[in-house]
Coordinates of C-alpha atoms (C1' of nucleotides) in Angstrom, one line a residue:
Chain A
M1 CA -25.7 -13.7 37.7
S2 CA -23.0 -13.2 40.2
A3 CA -19.9 -11.5 38.9
T4 CA -17.2 -13.8 37.8
P5 CA -14.0 -11.9 38.1
T6 CA -12.0 -14.5 36.2
S7 CA -14.3 -15.0 33.2
H8 CA -13.8 -11.8 31.3
A9 CA -10.1 -11.9 31.0
D10 CA -8.6 -10.1 28.0
P11 CA -8.5 -12.6 25.1
A12 CA -5.0 -11.3 24.3
T13 CA -3.7 -13.1 27.3
K14 CA -5.2 -16.5 26.3
S15 CA -3.3 -19.1 24.4
M16 CA -5.1 -20.7 21.5
D17 CA -2.8 -23.7 21.7
E18 CA -3.8 -24.4 25.3
L19 CA -7.5 -23.9 24.4
V20 CA -7.2 -26.3 21.5
A21 CA -5.5 -28.8 23.7
L22 CA -8.2 -28.5 26.3
C23 CA -10.9 -28.9 23.7
K24 CA -9.4 -32.1 22.6
R25 CA -8.6 -33.4 26.0
R26 CA -12.1 -32.8 27.3
G27 CA -14.1 -33.8 24.3
F28 CA -15.2 -30.5 22.8
V29 CA -13.6 -30.5 19.4
F30 CA -11.6 -33.2 17.6
P31 CA -9.8 -32.9 14.2
A32 CA -12.0 -34.7 11.7
S33 CA -10.9 -38.2 10.6
E34 CA -7.9 -37.8 12.9
I35 CA -6.8 -41.5 12.7
Y36 CA -6.2 -41.0 9.0
G37 CA -4.1 -37.8 9.6
G38 CA -7.0 -35.4 9.6
L39 CA -8.4 -33.3 6.8
N40 CA -7.5 -29.6 6.5
G41 CA -10.5 -27.4 7.4
F42 CA -12.8 -30.1 8.9
W43 CA -13.5 -30.6 12.6
D44 CA -15.7 -33.0 14.6
Y45 CA -17.6 -31.8 17.6
G46 CA -17.2 -34.2 20.6
P47 CA -19.8 -35.0 23.2
L48 CA -19.3 -31.7 25.1
G49 CA -18.8 -29.6 22.0
T50 CA -22.1 -31.0 20.5
A51 CA -23.9 -30.1 23.7
L52 CA -22.5 -26.6 23.7
K53 CA -23.3 -26.1 20.1
N54 CA -26.9 -27.4 20.6
N55 CA -27.3 -25.0 23.5
I56 CA -26.3 -22.0 21.4
R57 CA -28.4 -23.2 18.5
D58 CA -31.5 -23.5 20.7
H59 CA -30.9 -20.1 22.2
W60 CA -30.7 -18.5 18.7
W61 CA -33.8 -20.4 17.5
K62 CA -35.7 -19.3 20.6
H63 CA -34.7 -15.6 20.2
T64 CA -35.3 -15.6 16.5
V65 CA -38.3 -17.9 15.8
T66 CA -40.3 -18.9 18.9
C67 CA -39.7 -15.8 20.9
P68 CA -38.5 -13.0 18.5
P69 CA -37.9 -9.4 19.6
I70 CA -40.6 -6.7 20.0
D71 CA -41.2 -4.3 17.1
P72 CA -40.7 -0.9 18.8
D73 CA -43.4 0.7 16.6
T74 CA -46.2 -1.7 17.3
G75 CA -45.2 -3.1 20.6
E76 CA -45.9 -6.6 19.2
P77 CA -43.4 -9.4 18.6
V78 CA -42.0 -9.4 15.0
S79 CA -43.0 -12.3 12.8
I80 CA -40.4 -14.9 12.0
V81 CA -40.9 -18.5 10.8
G82 CA -38.4 -21.3 10.6
L83 CA -37.2 -23.3 7.7
D84 CA -34.8 -26.2 6.9
S85 CA -34.0 -26.2 3.2
S86 CA -31.9 -28.7 1.3
I87 CA -28.1 -28.5 1.2
I88 CA -28.1 -29.3 -2.5
Q89 CA -30.4 -27.2 -4.7
N90 CA -30.9 -26.9 -8.4
P91 CA -27.6 -25.5 -9.7
K92 CA -29.4 -22.7 -11.4
T93 CA -29.8 -21.3 -7.8
W94 CA -26.2 -20.5 -7.7
E95 CA -26.1 -18.9 -11.2
A96 CA -28.9 -16.6 -10.1
S97 CA -27.3 -15.8 -6.8
G98 CA -24.0 -15.0 -8.5
H99 CA -22.0 -17.7 -6.8
V100 CA -21.2 -19.4 -10.1
G101 CA -19.5 -17.2 -12.5
G102 CA -18.9 -14.1 -10.5
F103 CA -16.6 -15.4 -7.7
S104 CA -14.3 -17.8 -9.4
D105 CA -11.6 -15.3 -10.3
P106 CA -8.8 -17.1 -12.0
M107 CA -5.5 -16.4 -10.3
V108 CA -1.9 -16.4 -11.6
D109 CA 1.1 -17.1 -9.5
C110 CA 4.7 -16.1 -10.1
T111 CA 7.0 -18.9 -9.3
E112 CA 9.9 -16.5 -9.1
T113 CA 8.6 -13.8 -6.8
K114 CA 5.8 -15.9 -5.1
K115 CA 3.4 -13.1 -5.8
R116 CA -0.2 -13.8 -6.9
Y117 CA -2.2 -11.8 -9.4
R118 CA -5.8 -11.8 -10.6
A119 CA -5.6 -13.0 -14.1
D120 CA -8.0 -10.4 -15.4
H121 CA -5.9 -7.7 -13.9
L122 CA -2.7 -8.9 -15.5
M123 CA -2.1 -7.1 -18.8
V124 CA 0.7 -7.8 -21.3
F125 CA 2.1 -5.9 -24.2
I126 CA 4.7 -6.9 -26.8
G127 CA 8.0 -5.5 -25.7
V128 CA 10.7 -7.2 -27.9
I129 CA 10.3 -8.6 -31.4
I130 CA 13.0 -11.0 -32.3
P131 CA 14.4 -10.7 -35.8
S132 CA 13.5 -13.7 -38.0
E133 CA 14.3 -15.0 -41.5
S134 CA 10.6 -15.0 -42.2
Q135 CA 9.0 -11.7 -43.4
D136 CA 5.7 -12.9 -42.1
D137 CA 4.7 -10.7 -39.2
S138 CA 2.8 -13.4 -37.4
V139 CA 6.0 -15.5 -37.1
K140 CA 7.8 -12.5 -35.7
V141 CA 5.0 -11.9 -33.2
M142 CA 5.0 -15.6 -32.2
N143 CA 8.6 -15.2 -31.2
A144 CA 8.1 -11.9 -29.4
R145 CA 8.8 -11.3 -25.8
Y146 CA 5.9 -10.0 -23.6
F147 CA 6.0 -8.0 -20.5
A148 CA 3.2 -8.1 -18.0
F149 CA 1.9 -5.3 -15.8
L150 CA -1.0 -4.6 -13.6
E151 CA -4.1 -2.9 -15.1
N152 CA -4.4 0.8 -14.2
D153 CA -1.1 0.7 -12.4
E154 CA 1.3 3.4 -13.8
A155 CA 4.3 2.3 -11.8
S156 CA 3.9 -1.3 -12.9
L157 CA 3.7 -0.3 -16.5
K158 CA 6.8 1.9 -16.2
T159 CA 8.7 -1.0 -14.7
A160 CA 7.6 -3.3 -17.6
L161 CA 8.6 -0.7 -20.2
K162 CA 12.0 -0.3 -18.6
K163 CA 12.6 -4.1 -18.5
A164 CA 11.4 -4.4 -22.1
K165 CA 14.0 -1.9 -23.3
K166 CA 16.7 -3.6 -21.4
A167 CA 15.7 -7.0 -22.8
A168 CA 15.6 -5.6 -26.3
A169 CA 19.2 -4.7 -26.0
S170 CA 20.4 -8.0 -24.6
L171 CA 18.3 -10.1 -27.0
K172 CA 19.3 -8.0 -30.0
G173 CA 15.6 -7.5 -30.7
E174 CA 13.5 -4.7 -31.7
F175 CA 11.9 -2.8 -28.8
V176 CA 8.2 -2.2 -29.4
D177 CA 6.0 -0.3 -27.1
R178 CA 2.5 -1.5 -27.6
S179 CA 1.4 -0.8 -24.1
G180 CA -1.5 1.2 -25.6
M181 CA -2.7 -2.0 -27.1
A182 CA -2.1 -4.2 -24.1
M183 CA -4.3 -7.2 -23.7
M184 CA -5.1 -9.6 -20.9
L185 CA -2.6 -12.3 -20.3
T186 CA -5.4 -14.8 -20.8
G187 CA -6.1 -13.3 -24.2
T188 CA -4.8 -14.5 -27.6
S189 CA -2.1 -13.3 -29.9
V190 CA -2.4 -14.0 -33.6
G191 CA -5.2 -16.4 -32.9
Q192 CA -3.3 -18.4 -30.3
P193 CA -3.1 -18.1 -26.5
I194 CA -0.1 -16.1 -25.4
D195 CA 2.8 -18.3 -24.7
R196 CA 3.6 -17.7 -21.1
S197 CA 7.1 -19.0 -21.4
R198 CA 7.8 -15.7 -23.2
V199 CA 6.1 -13.5 -20.7
M200 CA 7.9 -11.7 -17.9
G201 CA 5.8 -11.2 -14.7
P202 CA 5.3 -7.7 -13.3
D203 CA 7.8 -8.2 -10.5
A204 CA 9.9 -11.0 -12.1
T205 CA 13.3 -10.8 -13.7
Q206 CA 13.0 -13.9 -15.8
F207 CA 10.6 -15.1 -18.5
G208 CA 8.1 -17.9 -18.0
T209 CA 7.6 -17.7 -14.3
L210 CA 3.9 -17.1 -14.4
T211 CA 1.7 -20.1 -13.8
E212 CA -1.4 -21.0 -15.7
P213 CA -4.5 -19.1 -14.5
R214 CA -6.2 -21.2 -11.9
E215 CA -9.8 -21.1 -10.9
F216 CA -10.6 -20.4 -7.3
N217 CA -14.2 -21.5 -7.0
L218 CA -15.0 -21.9 -3.4
M219 CA -18.0 -24.1 -3.9
F220 CA -17.8 -27.8 -3.4
E221 CA -19.0 -29.7 -6.4
T222 CA -20.8 -33.0 -6.5
T223 CA -22.8 -35.1 -8.9
V224 CA -26.5 -35.9 -8.6
G225 CA -27.3 -39.4 -9.8
A226 CA -25.1 -42.2 -10.7
I227 CA -23.6 -40.8 -13.9
K228 CA -20.8 -38.3 -13.4
S229 CA -21.2 -35.6 -16.0
D230 CA -21.4 -31.9 -16.3
E231 CA -25.1 -32.1 -16.7
N232 CA -25.4 -33.7 -13.3
K233 CA -23.1 -31.3 -11.6
A234 CA -24.5 -29.8 -8.4
Y235 CA -23.0 -27.8 -5.5
L236 CA -23.0 -28.0 -1.8
R237 CA -24.6 -24.7 -0.6
P238 CA -22.0 -22.0 0.3
E239 CA -24.6 -20.2 2.4
T240 CA -28.0 -21.1 3.8
A241 CA -29.5 -17.8 2.7
Q242 CA -30.4 -18.9 -0.8
G243 CA -32.6 -21.8 0.5
I244 CA -34.6 -19.1 2.2
F245 CA -35.1 -17.1 -1.0
L246 CA -36.1 -20.2 -2.9
N247 CA -38.8 -20.8 -0.4
Y248 CA -39.9 -17.2 0.0
K249 CA -43.0 -17.7 -2.2
N250 CA -43.9 -21.0 -0.5
V251 CA -43.8 -19.4 2.9
L252 CA -45.8 -16.4 1.7
D253 CA -48.4 -18.7 0.2
T254 CA -48.8 -21.0 3.2
M255 CA -47.9 -19.2 6.4
R256 CA -50.2 -16.2 6.5
V257 CA -47.2 -13.9 6.9
K258 CA -47.3 -10.3 6.0
V259 CA -44.4 -8.0 5.2
P260 CA -42.4 -7.3 7.3
F261 CA -41.5 -10.8 8.3
G262 CA -38.5 -13.1 8.6
I263 CA -37.5 -16.6 7.6
A264 CA -34.8 -18.2 9.8
Q265 CA -32.7 -21.2 9.2
I266 CA -29.9 -23.1 10.8
G267 CA -27.8 -25.5 8.9
K268 CA -24.5 -26.6 7.4
S269 CA -22.7 -24.7 4.6
F270 CA -19.6 -25.5 2.7
R271 CA -16.9 -23.3 1.3
N272 CA -13.7 -24.7 -0.1
E273 CA -11.6 -22.0 1.6
V274 CA -8.2 -21.4 0.3
T275 CA -6.7 -21.3 3.8
P276 CA -8.7 -22.8 6.6
R277 CA -7.0 -21.5 9.8
N278 CA -7.3 -20.6 13.4
F279 CA -9.0 -23.7 14.8
I280 CA -12.7 -23.7 13.9
F281 CA -12.7 -20.0 12.9
R282 CA -12.5 -20.7 9.2
S283 CA -13.4 -24.2 8.3
R284 CA -14.6 -25.7 5.1
E285 CA -17.8 -27.2 6.6
F286 CA -19.5 -25.0 9.1
E287 CA -22.9 -24.3 10.5
Q288 CA -24.8 -21.0 9.9
M289 CA -27.7 -19.3 11.6
E290 CA -29.3 -17.0 9.1
M291 CA -32.4 -15.0 9.0
E292 CA -33.8 -13.1 6.0
W293 CA -36.0 -10.2 7.0
F294 CA -38.3 -9.1 4.2
C295 CA -39.5 -5.6 4.5
A296 CA -40.8 -2.7 2.4
P297 CA -37.9 -0.9 0.6
E298 CA -38.5 2.4 2.4
D299 CA -38.6 0.8 5.8
S300 CA -35.3 -1.1 5.2
P301 CA -33.0 1.5 6.9
K302 CA -35.0 1.3 10.0
W303 CA -34.9 -2.5 10.1
Y304 CA -31.2 -2.6 9.2
D305 CA -30.6 -0.5 12.3
F306 CA -33.0 -2.6 14.4
W307 CA -31.4 -5.9 13.5
K308 CA -27.9 -4.5 13.9
H309 CA -28.6 -3.7 17.5
E310 CA -30.7 -6.8 18.2
R311 CA -27.9 -9.0 17.1
M312 CA -25.4 -7.3 19.3
R313 CA -27.8 -7.7 22.2
W314 CA -28.0 -11.4 21.4
W315 CA -24.3 -11.8 21.4
E316 CA -24.1 -10.1 24.8
S317 CA -26.8 -12.5 26.0
L318 CA -24.3 -15.3 25.5
G319 CA -22.3 -13.8 28.4
I320 CA -19.6 -12.2 26.2
A321 CA -18.0 -9.1 27.7
K322 CA -18.9 -5.9 25.9
D323 CA -15.3 -4.9 25.6
N324 CA -14.7 -7.9 23.4
L325 CA -17.4 -7.1 20.9
R326 CA -17.8 -4.3 18.5
F327 CA -19.4 -3.2 15.2
R328 CA -17.5 -2.6 12.1
D329 CA -19.2 -1.0 9.1
H330 CA -18.1 -2.2 5.8
D331 CA -16.5 0.3 3.4
V332 CA -18.3 0.8 0.1
D333 CA -15.5 -1.0 -1.8
E334 CA -15.6 -4.1 0.4
L335 CA -19.3 -4.6 0.0
A336 CA -20.4 -7.8 -1.6
H337 CA -22.0 -7.6 -5.0
Y338 CA -25.5 -7.9 -3.5
S339 CA -25.1 -5.6 -0.6
K340 CA -26.0 -2.0 -0.1
M341 CA -24.9 -1.8 3.5
C342 CA -23.2 -4.2 5.7
V343 CA -22.0 -4.2 9.3
D344 CA -20.0 -6.9 11.0
V345 CA -20.3 -7.8 14.6
E346 CA -16.7 -8.5 15.6
Y347 CA -15.1 -10.3 18.5
K348 CA -11.6 -10.0 20.0
Y349 CA -10.3 -13.5 19.4
P350 CA -7.1 -14.5 21.1
F351 CA -5.5 -14.8 17.6
T352 CA -6.7 -11.4 16.5
A353 CA -6.2 -9.5 19.7
P354 CA -5.7 -6.7 20.3
G355 CA -7.6 -6.6 16.9
F356 CA -11.0 -8.0 16.2
G357 CA -12.2 -10.7 13.8
E358 CA -15.5 -11.3 12.1
L359 CA -18.3 -12.9 14.0
E360 CA -21.6 -12.0 12.2
G361 CA -22.6 -9.9 9.3
V362 CA -25.7 -7.9 9.1
A363 CA -26.3 -7.1 5.5
H364 CA -28.7 -5.0 3.6
R365 CA -29.2 -7.1 0.5
G366 CA -31.8 -4.8 -1.1
C367 CA -34.0 -6.7 -3.5
F368 CA -31.0 -8.3 -5.3
D369 CA -31.7 -11.9 -4.5
L370 CA -35.4 -12.0 -5.0
T371 CA -35.0 -10.1 -8.3
Q372 CA -32.3 -12.4 -9.5
H373 CA -34.4 -15.5 -8.7
Q374 CA -37.4 -13.8 -10.4
T375 CA -35.4 -13.2 -13.5
H376 CA -33.8 -16.6 -13.6
S377 CA -36.7 -18.7 -12.6
K378 CA -39.4 -16.6 -14.2
T379 CA -41.4 -16.9 -11.0
K380 CA -43.0 -13.7 -9.7
M381 CA -41.5 -12.6 -6.4
E382 CA -43.7 -9.5 -6.0
Y383 CA -45.4 -8.9 -2.8
F384 CA -49.0 -7.6 -2.8
D385 CA -49.4 -5.2 0.1
Q386 CA -53.1 -4.9 0.8
E387 CA -52.8 -2.4 3.5
R388 CA -51.1 0.0 1.2
Q389 CA -53.6 -0.6 -1.5
L390 CA -56.4 0.3 0.9
K391 CA -54.6 3.4 2.1
A392 CA -53.9 4.5 -1.4
K393 CA -57.5 4.0 -2.4
E394 CA -58.6 6.1 0.6
E395 CA -56.3 8.8 -0.6
G396 CA -58.0 8.7 -3.9
K397 CA -54.9 7.7 -5.9
S398 CA -55.2 6.6 -9.5
K399 CA -55.2 2.9 -10.4
E400 CA -51.6 3.1 -11.7
E401 CA -50.5 4.9 -8.5
I402 CA -52.2 2.3 -6.3
D403 CA -50.6 -0.6 -8.2
A404 CA -47.2 1.1 -7.9
V405 CA -47.3 1.3 -4.1
S406 CA -49.1 -1.9 -3.4
K407 CA -46.9 -4.3 -5.4
Y408 CA -43.2 -4.5 -4.8
I409 CA -40.3 -6.9 -4.3
P410 CA -39.4 -6.7 -0.6
N411 CA -36.0 -5.6 0.5
V412 CA -34.0 -8.0 2.7
I413 CA -32.0 -7.4 5.9
E414 CA -29.9 -10.4 6.7
P415 CA -28.3 -11.1 10.0
A416 CA -26.0 -14.1 9.2
S417 CA -23.9 -15.6 11.9
G418 CA -21.9 -18.8 12.2
L419 CA -23.0 -21.3 14.8
T420 CA -19.7 -23.0 14.8
R421 CA -18.1 -19.5 15.1
A422 CA -20.4 -18.9 18.1
V423 CA -19.0 -22.1 19.6
L424 CA -15.5 -20.8 19.1
V425 CA -16.3 -17.4 20.7
L426 CA -17.9 -19.1 23.8
L427 CA -14.8 -21.3 24.0
C428 CA -12.5 -18.4 23.8
E429 CA -14.5 -16.2 26.1
S430 CA -14.9 -18.8 28.7
F431 CA -11.4 -20.3 28.6
T432 CA -9.7 -19.0 31.7
P433 CA -6.3 -20.1 33.0
T434 CA -6.3 -20.2 36.8
P435 CA -2.7 -20.4 37.8
D436 CA -3.4 -19.3 41.3
R437 CA -6.0 -22.0 41.9
K438 CA -4.8 -25.1 43.7
G439 CA -6.8 -27.6 41.7
S440 CA -7.6 -27.0 38.1
A441 CA -5.3 -25.2 35.8
Y442 CA -8.2 -23.9 33.7
I443 CA -11.8 -23.3 34.0
M444 CA -14.4 -22.9 31.3
S445 CA -16.6 -20.1 32.7
F446 CA -19.7 -20.7 30.5
K447 CA -22.8 -18.9 31.4
P448 CA -24.8 -21.7 33.2
K449 CA -27.4 -21.8 30.4
F450 CA -24.8 -22.9 27.8
A451 CA -22.7 -25.2 29.9
P452 CA -22.8 -28.8 28.5
V453 CA -23.2 -30.2 32.0
K454 CA -25.2 -28.2 34.5
A455 CA -24.2 -29.8 37.7
G456 CA -22.0 -32.5 39.3
I457 CA -23.4 -34.6 42.1
F458 CA -20.8 -36.0 44.3
P459 CA -20.9 -38.0 47.5
L460 CA -18.1 -36.6 49.6
V461 CA -16.8 -40.1 50.3
N462 CA -18.0 -43.3 48.8
K463 CA -19.6 -44.8 51.9
D464 CA -21.7 -44.0 55.0
G465 CA -25.0 -43.7 53.0
M466 CA -23.7 -40.8 50.9
P467 CA -23.6 -42.5 47.6
E468 CA -27.2 -43.7 47.9
I469 CA -28.5 -40.1 48.6
A470 CA -26.3 -38.7 45.8
R471 CA -27.6 -41.3 43.4
D472 CA -31.2 -40.5 44.2
L473 CA -30.5 -36.8 43.7
Y474 CA -28.8 -37.5 40.3
L475 CA -31.7 -39.7 39.1
K476 CA -34.2 -36.9 40.0
L477 CA -32.2 -34.1 38.4
R478 CA -31.2 -35.8 35.2
D479 CA -34.8 -35.8 34.1
K480 CA -34.6 -32.0 33.8
Y481 CA -30.9 -31.1 33.3
P482 CA -27.8 -32.8 32.0
V483 CA -26.0 -33.6 35.2
E484 CA -23.2 -36.0 36.2
Y485 CA -22.8 -38.3 39.1
D486 CA -19.2 -39.1 40.2
A487 CA -18.0 -41.0 43.2
K488 CA -14.5 -41.8 42.1
Q489 CA -11.3 -40.5 43.5
S490 CA -10.9 -37.4 45.7
I491 CA -13.5 -34.6 45.7
G492 CA -10.9 -32.1 44.6
K493 CA -10.1 -34.1 41.5
R494 CA -13.8 -34.2 40.7
Y495 CA -14.2 -30.5 41.2
A496 CA -11.2 -29.9 38.9
R497 CA -12.6 -32.0 36.2
M498 CA -15.9 -30.1 36.3
D499 CA -14.1 -26.8 36.2
E500 CA -12.4 -27.8 33.0
I501 CA -15.6 -28.7 31.2
G502 CA -17.3 -25.6 32.6
T503 CA -19.9 -27.2 34.9
P504 CA -21.2 -24.3 37.0
F505 CA -22.3 -26.1 40.1
C506 CA -21.4 -29.1 42.1
F507 CA -23.5 -30.6 44.9
A508 CA -21.6 -32.5 47.5
I509 CA -23.5 -35.0 49.7
D510 CA -21.7 -35.1 53.0
G511 CA -22.3 -36.3 56.6
D512 CA -24.7 -33.4 57.2
T513 CA -26.8 -34.5 54.4
V514 CA -27.3 -37.8 56.1
E515 CA -28.0 -36.2 59.4
K516 CA -29.6 -32.9 58.7
G517 CA -30.6 -33.1 55.0
T518 CA -28.4 -30.3 53.8
V519 CA -26.0 -30.3 50.8
T520 CA -23.1 -28.1 49.9
V521 CA -23.1 -26.2 46.6
R522 CA -19.8 -25.3 45.2
D523 CA -19.5 -22.5 42.6
R524 CA -17.2 -23.0 39.7
D525 CA -15.9 -19.5 39.3
T526 CA -15.3 -18.6 42.9
T527 CA -15.0 -22.1 44.5
A528 CA -17.2 -20.6 47.2
Q529 CA -19.6 -23.0 49.0
E530 CA -23.0 -22.5 50.4
T531 CA -25.3 -24.9 52.2
I532 CA -28.8 -25.5 51.1
N533 CA -31.4 -28.1 51.8
L534 CA -31.4 -31.3 49.7
D535 CA -35.0 -30.6 48.6
Q536 CA -34.0 -27.2 47.4
V537 CA -31.5 -28.4 44.9
E538 CA -33.8 -28.4 42.0
N539 CA -35.2 -24.9 42.7
Y540 CA -31.6 -23.7 43.1
L541 CA -30.8 -25.0 39.6
D542 CA -34.0 -23.7 38.1
D543 CA -33.2 -20.2 39.5
K544 CA -29.5 -20.2 38.4
L545 CA -30.3 -21.5 34.9
K546 CA -33.0 -19.0 34.1
A547 CA -30.7 -16.1 33.2
Chain B
rG1 C1' -1.9 -22.1 -3.8
rC2 C1' 3.4 -20.1 -2.2
rG3 C1' 7.5 -19.6 1.6
rG4 C1' 9.3 -20.9 6.6
rG5 C1' 8.9 -23.9 11.1
rC6 C1' 7.0 -28.4 13.4
rG7 C1' 4.8 -33.8 13.9
rU8 C1' 7.3 -39.5 19.5
rA9 C1' 1.4 -42.5 24.6
rG10 C1' -4.9 -38.8 25.7
rC11 C1' -1.5 -34.3 27.3
rU12 C1' 3.7 -32.1 28.2
rC13 C1' 8.2 -33.8 26.8
rA14 C1' 12.9 -37.4 26.8
rA15 C1' 15.7 -41.0 23.8
rU16 C1' 24.6 -40.0 22.7
rU17 C1' 28.0 -40.0 15.6
rG18 C1' 22.0 -44.1 13.1
rG19 C1' 22.1 -49.2 17.9
rU20 C1' 16.5 -52.5 22.9
rA21 C1' 11.1 -46.2 22.4
rG22 C1' 11.0 -43.9 28.1
rA23 C1' 9.2 -40.4 32.2
rG24 C1' 5.6 -37.2 34.5
rC25 C1' 0.6 -36.0 34.3
rG26 C1' -4.0 -37.9 32.9
rU27 C1' -7.1 -42.5 32.2
rC28 C1' -8.8 -47.3 34.4
rA29 C1' -9.1 -51.0 38.7
rG30 C1' -8.5 -51.8 44.0
rC31 C1' -7.5 -49.8 48.8
rC32 C1' -7.8 -45.4 51.7
rU33 C1' -10.2 -40.8 52.2
rU34 C1' -15.4 -35.9 55.8
rC35 C1' -14.3 -30.5 50.7
rC36 C1' -10.4 -28.6 46.1
rA37 C1' -5.9 -32.7 40.6
rA38 C1' -3.9 -35.9 48.5
rG39 C1' -1.7 -41.1 49.5
rC40 C1' -0.7 -46.5 48.5
rU41 C1' -0.9 -50.8 45.0
rG42 C1' -1.6 -52.4 40.2
rA43 C1' -3.0 -52.0 34.9
rA44 C1' -3.8 -50.4 29.9
rU45 C1' -1.8 -47.2 26.0
rG46 C1' 2.8 -46.2 20.5
rU47 C1' 3.4 -49.6 12.9
rU48 C1' 7.5 -42.6 16.4
rG49 C1' 1.5 -38.6 11.3
rA50 C1' 1.3 -41.8 6.7
rG51 C1' 4.0 -44.2 2.4
rG52 C1' 8.6 -45.3 0.2
rG53 C1' 14.1 -45.3 0.0
rU54 C1' 19.4 -45.7 2.0
rU55 C1' 21.5 -49.1 5.8
rC56 C1' 23.3 -55.2 9.1
rG57 C1' 20.2 -51.7 11.8
rA58 C1' 16.1 -45.5 11.0
rG59 C1' 12.3 -41.7 16.0
rU60 C1' 17.2 -39.9 14.1
rC61 C1' 19.5 -39.5 7.1
rC62 C1' 16.8 -38.9 1.9
rC63 C1' 12.2 -38.5 -1.1
rU64 C1' 6.8 -38.2 -1.4
rU65 C1' 2.4 -37.1 1.1
rC66 C1' -1.0 -35.6 5.1
rG67 C1' -1.8 -32.5 9.2
rC68 C1' -0.6 -28.3 12.6
rC69 C1' 1.6 -23.2 13.5
rC70 C1' 3.6 -18.4 11.4
rG71 C1' 3.8 -15.0 7.1
rC72 C1' 1.7 -14.0 2.1
rU73 C1' -2.7 -14.9 -0.9
rC74 C1' -7.9 -15.7 -0.4
rC75 C1' -12.3 -15.0 2.5
rA76 C1' -19.4 -14.0 -2.1

RNA sequence: GCGGGCGUAGCUCAAUUGGUAGAGCGUCAGCCUUCCAAGCUGAAUGUUGAGGGUUCGAGUCCCUUCGCCCGCUCCA
């Protein structure tokens, strides 16, 4: 493609507010249920946004399922099949995957300091026992004052002890250091839950400022069937990946695939995010493009590396500047529970610049998921590798040895990206203010392949035989590409509108067309014009849209 | 979920101590127009985010709620 000097501007110079305004004004993205005041974390894709999203989706599907990359070792395309699994699955799915139970850490807020703590990290000890008429120890304990501190945090414990001593003096109570027997705030004292009104938070100066522990489960719940009860509780999937693991055996049994192979899926996922923010970057309903690559455990490092670089190549194929993309390897302590290795592909969003923000994760999930589902469902997830069996037989191995190498649970490499996040990245990358241009204030410099409208077809003026020719051209081209015909208002205004929605080419039908059969092509990024024959327009578009 | 700021036409913004909700741009229609938001004429568009309260009277003051932005927190 011709260089587009304006299209790779530094994201740091772009205003999200202006981009969001353009997206709304031109029909890319609207706030969901806007007439009712919207709903935090939900967005609707307008006519152009839908077209853009579909173009990216098709590009991913093509490069993943119908035309996947070449295996460097064999020279053959790798094997990947498509899938579309249900959004709602048997809830046991999410117990096995670890989404129920493991990730709903109760949190406690401090109303005084506005700090938030994980409830299971918050420890308390008895600091002051208030004298009482009763000799019964349990009554004394029930009136005691507690001091909270953070588990394994020396400084926090010291502070709590200090505060306890001070409080003992002012309350005329007995100071008791039972920090060695500290227990969780959520625990019980003399058989009853600890009364939070007598607990002082780690950073607080008053008692009773800690809220009740609150669950933060990020899965949306729903009810299957007419009767609402716990037994009918189900979840909207928080990732598309599990649907793939659930169908791993079905695919294996029906599709004649052999390890290594992949299963790919595009679909909606739902996470009840605490803070949806930054336009469509983190929304509660979003679309994922995920592929699970099943391979032999010892080959997994090779494939991890392979997919890491393939995915970066794919992002670059969207027309994103290399400077705006990077890898970031996850530290060991930020790895998810299932993951052995993980690398993010990151993009320099206008709201993170000069920093980068997450775009896609390529994770080495080991055999965690298949093993979990094997355990929970009691369905065998083992793969029988006939080639290995034959090889081992040839090598004269014992039966036990042969079994050991030919039966295994595959390891999984997962490139997981967000389709709606890809839309955001293309919007950010393409959004280009053009203050020095006379007409449009902005252009959306989409790579032609992803532009919602490929070409505008304009009669220069709405008379002298031009509209008729333009209309014929439009009717011919629309069979192949999304194109628009527009004869209203001045040609400059029409060009400007096309610039803002990112239409790469405009064909103007002028007096020369009527006389000599030539049309003028106007380039969105440079505004340069060239003259071609009317009958070459289709070839011209074919050529430009190939890349 | 917490704290701060902000919500007026599709967009950008006006509206005196509380006193008739306006402009530009855009959109649409007509005319004009031989290449970059040109010109002329005309038109549509608002329960002032929503709900309640105070008041003779609320865009303006008070309460609640929703949304957006920033900072925490969270992000499997």
